[in-house]
Amino acid sequence: ELNQRGVTVKQSAPAPTVEQKRAQQAELDRKAADEQKMSEQRRKDRALLDTFSTEKEIDLKRNRDIQLIESNIEAQQTNLKNANDRQADTRSRIEKLTKEGKPVPGPLQEEHDRADASRAKIQAQIVQKRKEITDLNLQYDEMKKRFTELKGGAPEPATAAAAGKK
C-alpha cells in the first residue's frame, strides 16, 4: 500500500502459488498423521500399562494364547488322521476294483476326492495355526519390550522423533 505521497507504508506477501498451497496442505496432512500416530501410541501404551503389571503377566498371557492355538492344532491333527484313514480306505477299495478289472463307481471316486480335498484343507489350516503362533510370539515380544521401556522410563520413540523435528 502506498500513502498519498507514493511512499510504501505496508507490503503484503504475494498470494501463494498452487505449488505452495499443495506443499502447505501436504505439511498439514503430515503433521495431522503424526499427531494421530502419537495419540494412538499413547492409547496403546496406556492399555498395555493398565492390562499388565509385570513382564511375567505378559508371558503368562502369551502362554495361554499359544496353548489355545496348540489345542486347536491337536484337534486338526486328529481330523487329518481321520481324513488320511478315509482316503486310504477308499484308495484300497479303488485299487481292489481296478485289480479285479471292474470299473470304479462314481460315488467311490468322489468320496476319495473329498477325502483328499479335506486332507489338503486341514493341512493348510495346521500350517496357518503354526504361523499364528509365530506371529503371536513376535507380537508379545514387542509388547514386552514396549512394556519394559515404559516401566523403565525410556522416552517414547514417537515423542523423541517429534522433539527432534521441532
mmCIF file of C-alpha atoms in Angstrom:
data_model
loop_
_atom_site.group_PDB
_atom_site.id
_atom_site.type_symbol
_atom_site.label_atom_id
_atom_site.label_comp_id
_atom_site.label_asym_id
_atom_site.label_seq_id
_atom_site.Cartn_x
_atom_site.Cartn_y
_atom_site.Cartn_z
ATOM 1 C CA GLU A 1 0.000 0.000 0.000
ATOM 2 C CA LEU A 2 1.162 3.480 -0.769
ATOM 3 C CA ASN A 3 0.273 6.668 1.049
ATOM 4 C CA GLN A 4 -0.789 9.876 -0.721
ATOM 5 C CA ARG A 5 2.815 10.774 -1.450
ATOM 6 C CA GLY A 6 3.529 7.423 -3.089
ATOM 7 C CA VAL A 7 5.623 6.083 -0.238
ATOM 8 C CA THR A 8 5.205 2.434 0.617
ATOM 9 C CA VAL A 9 3.550 2.071 4.024
ATOM 10 C CA LYS A 10 2.568 -1.571 4.008
ATOM 11 C CA GLN A 11 3.708 -4.515 1.970
ATOM 12 C CA SER A 12 1.606 -7.680 1.521
ATOM 13 C CA ALA A 13 3.001 -11.067 0.796
ATOM 14 C CA PRO A 14 2.206 -12.335 -2.675
ATOM 15 C CA ALA A 15 -0.621 -14.841 -2.926
ATOM 16 C CA PRO A 16 0.684 -18.392 -2.556
ATOM 17 C CA THR A 17 1.079 -20.350 -5.755
ATOM 18 C CA VAL A 18 -0.677 -23.635 -6.374
ATOM 19 C CA GLU A 19 2.594 -25.429 -5.614
ATOM 20 C CA GLN A 20 2.960 -23.580 -2.319
ATOM 21 C CA LYS A 21 -0.654 -24.365 -1.393
ATOM 22 C CA ARG A 22 -0.085 -28.061 -2.114
ATOM 23 C CA ALA A 23 3.113 -28.071 -0.064
ATOM 24 C CA GLN A 24 1.340 -26.362 2.852
ATOM 25 C CA GLN A 25 -1.526 -28.858 2.680
ATOM 26 C CA ALA A 26 0.903 -31.779 2.496
ATOM 27 C CA GLU A 27 2.706 -30.454 5.579
ATOM 28 C CA LEU A 28 -0.593 -30.058 7.448
ATOM 29 C CA ASP A 29 -1.609 -33.592 6.467
ATOM 30 C CA ARG A 30 1.742 -34.981 7.588
ATOM 31 C CA LYS A 31 1.503 -33.209 10.939
ATOM 32 C CA ALA A 32 -2.055 -34.487 11.441
ATOM 33 C CA ALA A 33 -0.954 -38.034 10.629
ATOM 34 C CA ASP A 34 1.999 -37.748 13.034
ATOM 35 C CA GLU A 35 -0.274 -36.459 15.777
ATOM 36 C CA GLN A 36 -2.713 -39.300 15.152
ATOM 37 C CA LYS A 37 0.118 -41.855 15.346
ATOM 38 C CA MET A 38 1.352 -40.362 18.604
ATOM 39 C CA SER A 39 -2.158 -40.355 20.025
ATOM 40 C CA GLU A 40 -2.647 -43.991 19.013
ATOM 41 C CA GLN A 41 0.705 -44.938 20.568
ATOM 42 C CA ARG A 42 -0.240 -43.206 23.824
ATOM 43 C CA ARG A 43 -3.560 -45.077 23.837
ATOM 44 C CA LYS A 44 -1.805 -48.412 23.256
ATOM 45 C CA ASP A 45 0.755 -47.636 25.952
ATOM 46 C CA ARG A 46 -1.952 -46.799 28.461
ATOM 47 C CA ALA A 47 -3.831 -50.005 27.614
ATOM 48 C CA LEU A 48 -0.626 -52.009 27.995
ATOM 49 C CA LEU A 49 0.158 -50.497 31.385
ATOM 50 C CA ASP A 50 -3.457 -50.889 32.535
ATOM 51 C CA THR A 51 -3.576 -54.537 31.445
ATOM 52 C CA PHE A 52 -0.263 -55.819 32.793
ATOM 53 C CA SER A 53 1.662 -55.012 35.945
ATOM 54 C CA THR A 54 4.723 -57.222 35.324
ATOM 55 C CA GLU A 55 6.539 -58.815 32.416
ATOM 56 C CA LYS A 56 5.654 -62.193 33.886
ATOM 57 C CA GLU A 57 1.954 -61.456 33.327
ATOM 58 C CA ILE A 58 2.689 -60.808 29.662
ATOM 59 C CA ASP A 59 4.452 -64.187 29.427
ATOM 60 C CA LEU A 60 1.534 -65.936 31.142
ATOM 61 C CA LYS A 61 -0.948 -64.361 28.706
ATOM 62 C CA ARG A 62 1.251 -65.387 25.784
ATOM 63 C CA ASN A 63 1.390 -68.979 27.059
ATOM 64 C CA ARG A 64 -2.409 -69.130 27.469
ATOM 65 C CA ASP A 65 -2.992 -67.778 23.970
ATOM 66 C CA ILE A 66 -0.483 -70.199 22.449
ATOM 67 C CA GLN A 67 -1.961 -73.093 24.392
ATOM 68 C CA LEU A 68 -5.376 -72.364 22.838
ATOM 69 C CA ILE A 69 -3.888 -72.439 19.356
ATOM 70 C CA GLU A 70 -1.938 -75.634 20.096
ATOM 71 C CA SER A 71 -5.098 -77.382 21.302
ATOM 72 C CA ASN A 72 -6.728 -76.346 18.036
ATOM 73 C CA ILE A 73 -3.763 -77.816 16.136
ATOM 74 C CA GLU A 74 -4.149 -81.099 18.056
ATOM 75 C CA ALA A 75 -7.826 -81.251 17.072
ATOM 76 C CA GLN A 76 -6.873 -80.538 13.459
ATOM 77 C CA GLN A 77 -4.267 -83.309 13.564
ATOM 78 C CA THR A 78 -6.953 -85.742 14.743
ATOM 79 C CA ASN A 79 -9.125 -84.599 11.838
ATOM 80 C CA LEU A 80 -6.162 -85.058 9.497
ATOM 81 C CA LYS A 81 -5.621 -88.609 10.718
ATOM 82 C CA ASN A 82 -9.303 -89.379 10.108
ATOM 83 C CA ALA A 83 -9.123 -87.867 6.612
ATOM 84 C CA ASN A 84 -5.973 -89.907 5.890
ATOM 85 C CA ASP A 85 -7.752 -93.072 7.070
ATOM 86 C CA ARG A 86 -10.790 -92.328 4.865
ATOM 87 C CA GLN A 87 -8.568 -91.657 1.892
ATOM 88 C CA ALA A 88 -6.540 -94.845 2.468
ATOM 89 C CA ASP A 89 -9.754 -96.861 2.781
ATOM 90 C CA THR A 90 -11.209 -95.509 -0.458
ATOM 91 C CA ARG A 91 -7.857 -95.904 -2.218
ATOM 92 C CA SER A 92 -7.630 -99.577 -1.219
ATOM 93 C CA ARG A 93 -11.218 -100.166 -2.398
ATOM 94 C CA ILE A 94 -10.453 -98.451 -5.708
ATOM 95 C CA GLU A 95 -7.248 -100.491 -6.144
ATOM 96 C CA LYS A 96 -9.136 -103.710 -5.387
ATOM 97 C CA LEU A 97 -11.773 -102.900 -8.009
ATOM 98 C CA THR A 98 -9.080 -101.946 -10.522
ATOM 99 C CA LYS A 99 -7.190 -105.241 -9.973
ATOM 100 C CA GLU A 100 -10.428 -107.149 -10.498
ATOM 101 C CA GLY A 101 -10.929 -105.274 -13.753
ATOM 102 C CA LYS A 102 -14.151 -103.672 -12.557
ATOM 103 C CA PRO A 103 -14.983 -100.014 -13.146
ATOM 104 C CA VAL A 104 -14.683 -97.653 -10.186
ATOM 105 C CA PRO A 105 -18.125 -96.349 -9.205
ATOM 106 C CA GLY A 106 -18.502 -92.561 -9.372
ATOM 107 C CA PRO A 107 -19.544 -92.179 -5.706
ATOM 108 C CA LEU A 108 -16.443 -94.079 -4.543
ATOM 109 C CA GLN A 109 -14.148 -91.854 -6.631
ATOM 110 C CA GLU A 110 -15.973 -88.761 -5.337
ATOM 111 C CA GLU A 111 -15.515 -89.957 -1.750
ATOM 112 C CA HIS A 112 -11.795 -90.416 -2.413
ATOM 113 C CA ASP A 113 -11.541 -86.932 -3.942
ATOM 114 C CA ARG A 114 -13.435 -85.383 -1.000
ATOM 115 C CA ALA A 115 -11.102 -87.084 1.471
ATOM 116 C CA ASP A 116 -8.113 -85.765 -0.481
ATOM 117 C CA ALA A 117 -9.524 -82.218 -0.547
ATOM 118 C CA SER A 118 -10.358 -82.428 3.144
ATOM 119 C CA ARG A 119 -6.829 -83.560 3.916
ATOM 120 C CA ALA A 120 -5.306 -80.671 1.964
ATOM 121 C CA LYS A 121 -7.608 -78.171 3.670
ATOM 122 C CA ILE A 122 -6.760 -79.480 7.146
ATOM 123 C CA GLN A 123 -3.028 -79.381 6.391
ATOM 124 C CA ALA A 124 -3.360 -75.761 5.272
ATOM 125 C CA GLN A 125 -5.225 -74.930 8.499
ATOM 126 C CA ILE A 126 -2.474 -76.526 10.590
ATOM 127 C CA VAL A 127 0.178 -74.500 8.729
ATOM 128 C CA GLN A 128 -1.891 -71.344 9.306
ATOM 129 C CA LYS A 129 -2.203 -72.068 13.036
ATOM 130 C CA ARG A 130 1.558 -72.583 13.314
ATOM 131 C CA LYS A 131 2.072 -69.234 11.588
ATOM 132 C CA GLU A 132 -0.343 -67.683 14.105
ATOM 133 C CA ILE A 133 1.859 -68.978 16.920
ATOM 134 C CA THR A 134 4.939 -67.402 15.319
ATOM 135 C CA ASP A 135 3.113 -64.106 14.800
ATOM 136 C CA LEU A 136 1.758 -64.195 18.358
ATOM 137 C CA ASN A 137 5.264 -64.712 19.750
ATOM 138 C CA LEU A 138 6.518 -61.696 17.782
ATOM 139 C CA GLN A 139 3.573 -59.600 18.949
ATOM 140 C CA TYR A 140 4.124 -60.497 22.595
ATOM 141 C CA ASP A 141 7.883 -59.907 22.281
ATOM 142 C CA GLU A 142 7.182 -56.382 21.010
ATOM 143 C CA MET A 143 4.587 -55.865 23.723
ATOM 144 C CA LYS A 144 7.027 -56.999 26.410
ATOM 145 C CA LYS A 145 9.795 -54.779 25.012
ATOM 146 C CA ARG A 146 7.474 -51.748 24.977
ATOM 147 C CA PHE A 147 6.256 -52.552 28.495
ATOM 148 C CA THR A 148 9.862 -52.649 29.697
ATOM 149 C CA GLU A 149 10.567 -49.297 28.018
ATOM 150 C CA LEU A 150 7.517 -47.722 29.638
ATOM 151 C CA LYS A 151 8.287 -49.117 33.078
ATOM 152 C CA GLY A 152 11.939 -48.136 32.776
ATOM 153 C CA GLY A 153 11.027 -44.562 31.899
ATOM 154 C CA ALA A 154 12.628 -44.673 28.461
ATOM 155 C CA PRO A 155 11.378 -41.900 26.150
ATOM 156 C CA GLU A 156 8.683 -42.813 23.677
ATOM 157 C CA PRO A 157 10.091 -43.229 20.143
ATOM 158 C CA ALA A 158 7.304 -41.096 18.629
ATOM 159 C CA THR A 159 7.857 -38.315 21.178
ATOM 160 C CA ALA A 160 11.639 -38.359 20.746
ATOM 161 C CA ALA A 161 11.276 -38.205 16.963
ATOM 162 C CA ALA A 162 8.790 -35.322 17.204
ATOM 163 C CA ALA A 163 11.070 -33.405 19.576
ATOM 164 C CA GLY A 164 13.969 -33.844 17.157
ATOM 165 C CA LYS A 165 11.966 -32.343 14.270
ATOM 166 C CA LYS A 166 10.964 -29.150 16.112
#
